[in-house]
Amino acid sequence: MAPRVLTVDSLNPKVLALADHLGCDAITRRAECIQKEIETKPGSHPFDEILYCNLSNPQSMGQKPIKFFREVLALCDYPHLLEQSETNSLFSSDAIARARKILDLFPWRTTGGYSHCQGTEGLRDVIAAAIASRDGFPCNAEDIFLTDGAAPPIHMMMHLLIRDEKDGILCPVPSHSLYTSSMVLQGATLVPYYLDESRGWGVRMSDLKKQLDGARSKGINVRGLVVINPGNPTGHVLMEENQREIVEFCRKEDLVLLADERIAGSMGSGEGDISLVSFHSVSNGYYGECGRRGGYMEVTGFNSEVKKQVYKVASLSSCSNISGQILMSLVMNPPTVEDESYTSCQAERNGILSTFSRCAESMVRALNRLEAVTCCQAEGATFVFPALRLPKKAIAAAEERNTEPDVFYALRLLENTGIVVVPGSVFGQVPGTWHFRCTILPKEEKIPLFISRFTAFHEAFMEEFRD
């Protein structure tokens, strides 16, 4: 037989270098198998349902979308409704008015065509005005690029910044794999800096400087600093003073700051003073519209010639999806107090946030009562990241199975309780420490069930492997 043209060994080695996250995949696959077994063989497990605490995807966990957002999207996608008399009784008046205004931004008043590659101009105007109003200093719509969520602009910036393996990016540990995977695909050198768990997952500036100097001493040209705030997987929010220290650090060290915040503006940073790329997505926040793939990046502090190159890369994908663009504008500019939908929209928002708060507080309180578990508060995200001080016997048992100790723990947790979490080793962690990420998104009435199952499992686990 003729040799195969395409084999794993002939693929792009940068793809092969991506982390496999085998432990996470093994847990997910096992959860899927157990789910089928529960459905086909009732009573085959000591529980009758899976609690998916691994998914940071609110609407897949039962959260309802914000009514106003969906009303406007429906009317924009099917403008015929705007001409029907029944529409006035089915849709709120401000949703109808907003849809008409948005449709006027598009040729032939249809959302089925391409937009400007940077995003629809009128929608960028709305978002820029909302940012300026929120933050109290100017925002230029020409600095806004509407995107399919946060992933494409992050990949875009890595394309622009990384030239070869001698270029590096400072990235927090633990962190979401989006940044690290993008660096690997571009051939960059990852320069990790560890978040300080003892300080609520803050950034210790002395460690940041040490990592930067160490990389430079090895000939690595460190070009940027990633800050994930609120943190993923940690759920923390950086103190304002810590944010200011980071901005000043980037200014002094001539680093591009890749972050989802704009405190640099309040520090008087001007054109060319600091290069900042801010990311936002409709997946974030209380709205949790993950599947809509809407987002933006704001590019500031870049000179005009560099901005032309950003635009060039953005133009390669024609444009981001129109529904995501519209939804991003609605998220940034929701109903105001004089609008019909204001009261209901605020009630939906406050209800979701209150539920998040109660679930997080209950989880954290229960976890911190357990032996050898410590958990920081969830301050600004939908997950917690507890630390596990695992017994030596448990670590040895994991090593015998050629798996990470936190993966071993998570698999045992799944088999005994049906609770699915993500091992901390997927995100990176200080060597010799073990964690897991757990979302606060199960329905609120399921939280007591989570706590009782988890508590019983953990107590039995610690007793079984007690040193």
Short mmCIF file of C-alpha atoms in Angstrom, two decimals, residues 28 32 50 58 80 95 166 191 197 215 220 238 245 250 267 284 297 307 369 378 399:
data_model
loop_
_atom_site.label_atom_id
_atom_site.label_comp_id
_atom_site.label_asym_id
_atom_site.label_seq_id
_atom_site.Cartn_x
_atom_site.Cartn_y
_atom_site.Cartn_z
CA THR A 28 -15.80 14.59 30.52
CA GLU A 32 -21.03 11.26 29.33
CA ILE A 50 -25.01 14.32 36.95
CA PRO A 58 -25.08 29.63 32.10
CA HIS A 80 -41.42 41.44 8.78
CA ALA A 95 -37.45 46.73 21.87
CA LYS A 166 12.37 34.26 20.74
CA VAL A 191 6.68 33.34 30.34
CA GLU A 197 -3.31 32.59 46.31
CA ALA A 215 13.18 35.62 30.51
CA ILE A 220 13.57 36.12 25.17
CA LEU A 238 -7.73 42.43 41.18
CA GLU A 245 0.80 48.76 39.57
CA CYS A 250 3.81 47.82 31.45
CA MET A 267 -4.20 57.16 35.08
CA ASN A 284 -19.20 37.21 30.22
CA MET A 297 -11.58 44.50 21.42
CA LYS A 307 -3.34 50.26 13.62
CA ARG A 369 -15.51 23.79 56.43
CA ALA A 378 -15.82 34.20 44.05
CA GLU A 399 1.08 8.19 40.56
#
